[in-house]
């Protein structure tokens, strides 16, 4: 058995380490005793004004205020939360407490104080001043809950969602993360406001209707913006394309998706290098062809003319070729090229040869084969139009198709 001096020293060290807590608890008990003494005087002395009524509900309400102060200002609530989370699951709950709750203990204590204060005022007599005070306290409680909820989600967003996105390597647009954070914060605020309005019998529908013509004008002005925002949500949910995908639209726009924003999508146009900004609501109603992981087929064929072709006729031939393939979807008309060169045959005859290259884009063998057939029809159309202009030629060799991965 340890000597009594060692035990006394250990007790002294424990008392010293816990002195601050014991002193604060003692202060709270003193306040409680003083409160009980005041209540005793109020119920026993006849010298107080006759319009002051001390009943059970009022005493319980005042006792609740005192208990609130004792609970949150004297007792180590944050230490209890940390110890409780660590004992249940040292790894998961302890980490969650440090990441999500510990940075917002101030707001958590504020919410608890206002909550207990509001409950104390609710059970007190429905006097005019107390009712007005309860409304103010409840409004502060709603605001504190909103700050606490958005703060906890901000910690969750920063410590979990962003890290998970980086670790998985998912091609997630920064605008999508901003949209998720914005919608969640708005949802927390809206839910808090609805709960506050319902508990205090505030008619939100009537409040919105009271905005009248001004609110209606704002609604009409924001209609297009709202359509674009909803279009962005549909694109995020349906995912017809993601960032870095190559897509083609019906109006001929073709390029790489640079970003998917809340209101619009930016496409880096192939060939030109310019950025096309398309509203999201227009993309939800358009036919989109995604060429990601697709194949590119280069179609080559040569035309040999029986004479030397001057520059004016070369421009005409080039325009005929481009017009014949302009309306074939899946052929990148911007990559179509026509090159001319003069040749001298064995009999010293000078002729002009034109090499034409087309780029056929597709995602499957069936689509590529179909577009090859369409291109053959376009070649026949080119032949007929050139003959109508009196330009004679013949094909040196059949059309050559070269398959390769698409690198645009």
XYZ file of C-alpha atoms in Angstrom:
408
model
C 0.000 0.000 0.000
C 1.259 3.456 -0.887
C 2.068 5.762 2.040
C -0.486 8.391 2.938
C 1.887 11.150 1.839
C 1.964 9.764 -1.733
C -1.824 9.512 -1.792
C -2.110 13.041 -0.446
C 0.284 14.318 -3.120
C -1.687 12.556 -5.869
C -4.952 13.969 -4.514
C -3.414 17.440 -4.376
C -2.237 17.180 -8.007
C -5.677 15.989 -9.108
C -7.344 18.805 -7.196
C -4.954 21.332 -8.714
C -5.547 20.089 -12.260
C -9.317 20.162 -11.799
C -9.396 23.361 -9.732
C -10.614 25.539 -12.578
C -13.525 23.226 -13.329
C -14.444 22.875 -9.641
C -14.254 26.627 -9.173
C -16.598 27.250 -12.088
C -19.031 24.605 -10.831
C -18.923 26.268 -7.438
C -19.766 29.577 -9.068
C -22.701 27.963 -10.789
C -23.978 26.468 -7.541
C -23.669 29.861 -5.886
C -25.700 31.429 -8.671
C -28.306 28.681 -8.343
C -28.550 29.195 -4.561
C -28.877 32.939 -5.064
C -31.596 32.316 -7.646
C -33.486 30.031 -5.238
C -33.205 32.684 -2.510
C -34.622 35.352 -4.842
C -37.489 33.047 -5.794
C -38.159 32.403 -2.110
C -38.295 36.123 -1.432
C -40.541 36.685 -4.428
C -43.046 34.123 -3.253
C -42.981 35.097 0.407
C -42.567 38.855 0.591
C -45.603 41.025 0.168
C -43.564 44.122 -0.580
C -43.207 43.250 -4.256
C -45.619 44.826 -6.791
C -48.925 43.021 -7.039
C -48.777 42.642 -10.851
C -45.741 40.332 -10.655
C -46.898 36.733 -10.658
C -44.569 33.849 -9.837
C -46.075 30.558 -10.949
C -44.701 27.143 -11.756
C -44.161 27.763 -15.487
C -42.255 30.975 -14.893
C -40.059 29.340 -12.263
C -39.341 26.420 -14.611
C -38.476 28.837 -17.387
C -36.050 30.804 -15.223
C -34.577 27.566 -13.933
C -34.046 26.512 -17.547
C -32.078 29.685 -18.236
C -29.894 29.010 -15.202
C -29.401 25.388 -16.243
C -28.415 26.530 -19.724
C -25.704 28.776 -18.325
C -24.467 26.034 -16.002
C -24.424 23.385 -18.708
C -22.614 25.243 -21.453
C -20.387 27.661 -19.587
C -19.269 25.645 -16.584
C -19.106 22.069 -17.834
C -16.501 20.863 -20.390
C -18.969 19.939 -23.152
C -16.358 19.867 -25.921
C -14.144 17.512 -23.900
C -17.113 15.219 -23.295
C -17.889 15.119 -27.020
C -14.294 14.283 -27.884
C -14.093 11.550 -25.205
C -17.440 10.049 -26.225
C -16.539 9.903 -29.920
C -13.128 8.395 -29.164
C -14.512 5.667 -26.894
C -17.148 4.555 -29.400
C -14.800 4.320 -32.350
C -11.327 5.782 -31.930
C -10.682 5.866 -35.664
C -13.902 6.853 -37.421
C -15.796 8.967 -34.895
C -12.663 10.590 -33.525
C -11.609 11.649 -37.007
C -15.126 12.847 -37.820
C -15.212 14.903 -34.623
C -11.867 16.576 -35.364
C -12.768 17.265 -38.980
C -16.409 18.316 -38.762
C -17.370 19.348 -35.207
C -14.242 20.664 -33.539
C -13.815 23.659 -35.907
C -17.397 24.733 -35.152
C -17.680 24.224 -31.386
C -18.456 27.908 -30.936
C -21.548 27.680 -33.131
C -22.496 24.353 -31.520
C -22.460 25.913 -28.045
C -24.410 28.901 -29.345
C -27.069 26.613 -30.807
C -27.377 24.673 -27.546
C -27.640 27.857 -25.466
C -30.276 29.389 -27.738
C -32.160 26.088 -27.968
C -32.430 25.646 -24.201
C -33.258 29.331 -23.800
C -35.997 29.079 -26.414
C -37.462 25.990 -24.730
C -37.426 27.791 -21.393
C -39.276 30.760 -22.885
C -41.800 28.506 -24.618
C -42.952 26.917 -21.359
C -43.077 30.286 -19.584
C -46.398 32.218 -19.416
C -47.393 33.688 -22.775
C -46.835 37.267 -21.747
C -46.334 39.863 -24.448
C -42.728 40.670 -23.663
C -41.713 37.039 -23.229
C -43.401 36.119 -26.479
C -41.507 38.819 -28.343
C -38.279 37.753 -26.651
C -38.940 34.128 -27.636
C -39.367 35.181 -31.285
C -36.029 36.997 -31.232
C -34.296 34.043 -29.551
C -35.855 31.606 -32.057
C -34.718 33.782 -34.952
C -31.201 33.816 -33.548
C -31.414 30.050 -33.106
C -32.406 29.599 -36.762
C -29.517 31.792 -37.909
C -27.072 29.918 -35.667
C -28.316 26.550 -36.979
C -27.845 27.831 -40.526
C -24.255 28.886 -39.827
C -23.550 25.607 -38.019
C -25.030 23.475 -40.810
C -23.224 25.304 -43.602
C -19.991 25.231 -41.597
C -20.180 21.466 -41.034
C -20.922 20.899 -44.727
C -18.037 23.193 -45.684
C -15.702 21.060 -43.576
C -17.137 17.894 -45.121
C -16.792 19.391 -48.597
C -13.183 20.484 -48.089
C -11.911 17.430 -46.202
C -13.835 14.658 -47.953
C -15.373 15.525 -51.324
C -12.358 17.369 -52.721
C -9.905 14.730 -51.480
C -12.082 11.907 -52.839
C -12.246 13.622 -56.234
C -8.468 14.015 -56.380
C -7.749 10.442 -55.217
C -10.171 8.769 -57.638
C -8.942 10.879 -60.542
C -12.501 11.570 -61.685
C -12.850 14.251 -64.354
C -15.097 16.434 -62.252
C -15.520 20.025 -63.291
C -14.797 22.670 -60.692
C -18.119 24.268 -61.607
C -19.890 21.033 -60.596
C -18.311 21.123 -57.153
C -19.261 24.779 -56.811
C -22.830 23.918 -57.839
C -23.032 21.111 -55.264
C -21.775 23.392 -52.513
C -24.126 26.202 -53.530
C -27.225 23.989 -53.747
C -26.462 22.309 -50.421
C -25.994 25.621 -48.631
C -29.214 26.933 -50.151
C -31.000 23.741 -49.089
C -29.805 24.094 -45.488
C -30.926 27.731 -45.346
C -34.316 26.986 -46.946
C -35.051 24.056 -44.615
C -34.088 26.140 -41.571
C -36.303 29.017 -42.730
C -39.258 26.681 -43.352
C -38.945 25.089 -39.904
C -38.743 28.519 -38.268
C -41.776 29.744 -40.213
C -43.849 26.655 -39.408
C -43.073 26.746 -35.681
C -44.064 30.428 -35.497
C -47.100 30.175 -37.799
C -45.663 32.401 -40.505
C -47.427 31.950 -43.849
C -44.611 31.702 -46.377
C -47.040 31.348 -49.290
C -48.756 34.568 -48.331
C -45.394 36.262 -47.866
C -44.276 35.250 -51.354
C -47.646 36.242 -52.820
C -47.372 39.654 -51.178
C -44.403 40.436 -53.399
C -46.978 41.083 -56.112
C -46.064 42.452 -59.507
C -42.454 43.108 -58.542
C -41.866 39.461 -57.713
C -43.602 38.408 -60.918
C -41.366 40.690 -62.987
C -38.267 39.285 -61.306
C -39.514 35.753 -61.979
C -39.969 36.467 -65.692
C -36.572 38.148 -65.896
C -34.908 35.150 -64.262
C -36.757 32.579 -66.371
C -33.968 32.132 -68.925
C -31.309 31.972 -66.251
C -33.359 29.389 -64.353
C -33.746 27.303 -67.522
C -29.982 27.363 -68.025
C -29.352 26.370 -64.406
C -31.803 23.470 -64.649
C -30.168 22.470 -67.938
C -26.829 22.316 -66.134
C -28.332 20.062 -63.464
C -29.753 17.754 -66.174
C -26.351 17.526 -67.883
C -24.642 16.699 -64.585
C -27.194 13.959 -63.847
C -27.525 12.484 -67.358
C -23.813 12.916 -68.247
C -24.045 12.810 -72.069
C -20.467 14.082 -72.012
C -17.806 15.050 -69.516
C -14.848 17.396 -69.553
C -12.247 16.541 -72.262
C -14.800 14.660 -74.401
C -15.028 15.422 -78.128
C -18.607 16.170 -79.155
C -20.422 17.303 -82.276
C -23.641 19.318 -82.475
C -26.266 19.612 -85.184
C -25.190 23.127 -86.147
C -21.718 21.863 -87.075
C -19.976 22.754 -83.834
C -17.300 20.175 -83.139
C -14.585 20.212 -80.526
C -13.384 19.334 -77.043
C -15.438 20.117 -73.948
C -13.331 22.444 -71.803
C -15.743 23.042 -68.928
C -19.320 22.343 -67.898
C -20.539 25.364 -65.991
C -23.638 26.092 -63.983
C -25.145 28.134 -66.811
C -23.243 27.161 -69.968
C -20.740 24.733 -71.488
C -17.505 25.785 -73.206
C -16.329 23.857 -76.286
C -12.879 24.338 -77.840
C -13.640 24.211 -81.576
C -11.512 21.780 -83.554
C -9.438 23.374 -86.287
C -10.130 26.976 -85.332
C -9.067 26.793 -81.699
C -11.785 29.231 -80.655
C -14.110 28.686 -77.681
C -17.830 28.274 -78.294
C -20.100 28.955 -75.305
C -23.375 27.009 -75.508
C -26.212 27.509 -72.961
C -26.986 24.325 -71.053
C -30.712 24.453 -71.810
C -29.877 24.394 -75.545
C -27.688 21.303 -75.060
C -30.495 19.424 -73.287
C -32.664 19.824 -76.406
C -29.971 19.173 -79.039
C -28.729 15.983 -80.642
C -25.198 15.456 -79.349
C -22.711 12.995 -80.809
C -19.883 12.018 -78.500
C -16.703 10.998 -80.322
C -14.681 10.094 -77.251
C -12.851 6.764 -77.660
C -13.937 6.834 -81.277
C -11.969 6.016 -84.420
C -10.934 8.242 -87.266
C -10.892 6.980 -90.845
C -8.920 8.969 -93.384
C -10.355 8.622 -96.876
C -7.917 9.391 -99.716
C -8.543 9.433 -103.450
C -6.807 11.092 -106.394
C -8.245 12.855 -109.427
C -6.065 13.314 -112.528
C -7.158 16.025 -114.934
C -6.261 15.840 -118.617
C -4.766 19.314 -118.659
C -3.205 21.900 -116.438
C -5.807 23.446 -114.150
C -5.478 27.207 -113.566
C -5.966 28.759 -110.118
C -9.555 29.881 -110.844
C -10.680 26.355 -111.687
C -8.770 24.967 -108.715
C -10.824 27.208 -106.436
C -14.001 25.998 -108.160
C -13.008 22.333 -107.737
C -12.184 22.869 -104.059
C -15.544 24.570 -103.461
C -17.471 21.770 -105.196
C -15.747 19.156 -103.039
C -16.415 21.050 -99.795
C -20.079 21.689 -100.656
C -20.657 18.028 -101.497
C -19.532 16.832 -98.058
C -20.751 19.744 -95.943
C -24.090 18.127 -94.994
C -22.745 14.639 -94.195
C -22.837 14.361 -90.401
C -19.779 12.561 -89.069
C -17.367 13.979 -91.625
C -15.218 16.772 -90.239
C -15.521 19.238 -93.099
C -12.984 21.566 -91.472
C -10.330 18.886 -91.872
C -11.132 18.192 -95.533
C -8.148 19.108 -97.662
C -7.608 19.365 -101.433
C -4.048 19.636 -102.728
C -3.019 20.165 -106.355
C 0.234 19.407 -108.126
C 1.352 19.490 -111.758
C 2.769 16.331 -113.338
C 4.512 15.570 -116.605
C 3.523 12.249 -118.152
C 5.718 9.968 -120.231
C 4.507 11.577 -123.461
C 5.569 14.983 -122.118
C 1.958 15.956 -121.484
C 1.462 18.253 -118.483
C -1.512 17.431 -116.282
C -2.802 18.394 -112.827
C -3.451 15.875 -110.074
C -5.695 16.596 -107.059
C -5.420 14.582 -103.844
C -8.521 14.776 -101.647
C -8.564 13.647 -98.014
C -11.633 13.305 -95.801
C -11.828 12.566 -92.080
C -14.656 10.191 -91.149
C -15.487 10.051 -87.441
C -17.413 7.273 -85.739
C -17.799 5.278 -82.555
C -18.448 1.831 -84.029
C -17.754 -0.224 -87.113
C -21.375 0.108 -88.251
C -21.371 3.909 -88.114
C -18.014 4.077 -89.905
C -19.223 1.768 -92.665
C -22.387 3.820 -93.110
C -20.408 7.031 -93.432
C -18.091 5.421 -95.956
C -21.135 4.668 -98.082
C -22.333 8.253 -97.711
C -18.887 9.467 -98.736
C -18.964 7.266 -101.842
C -22.258 8.890 -102.782
C -20.674 12.300 -102.224
C -17.782 11.322 -104.505
C -20.247 10.450 -107.252
C -21.896 13.823 -106.739
C -18.508 15.529 -107.069
C -17.861 13.693 -110.329
C -21.207 14.735 -111.811
C -20.801 18.395 -110.860
C -17.269 18.622 -112.250
C -18.434 17.116 -115.532
C -21.228 19.715 -115.662
C -18.565 22.423 -115.439
C -16.695 20.789 -118.335
C -13.777 19.597 -116.248
C -12.641 16.160 -117.448
C -10.677 13.815 -115.185
C -10.237 10.192 -114.246
C -9.476 8.354 -110.988
C -5.980 6.902 -110.819
C -6.788 4.396 -108.042
C -9.730 3.382 -105.854
C -10.421 5.224 -102.621
C -8.015 4.353 -99.807
C -9.260 4.147 -96.195
C -6.769 4.423 -93.338
C -7.985 3.552 -89.823
C -6.369 5.281 -86.854
C -7.274 6.395 -83.322
C -8.860 9.813 -83.200
C -6.452 12.525 -82.054
C -8.078 15.816 -82.832
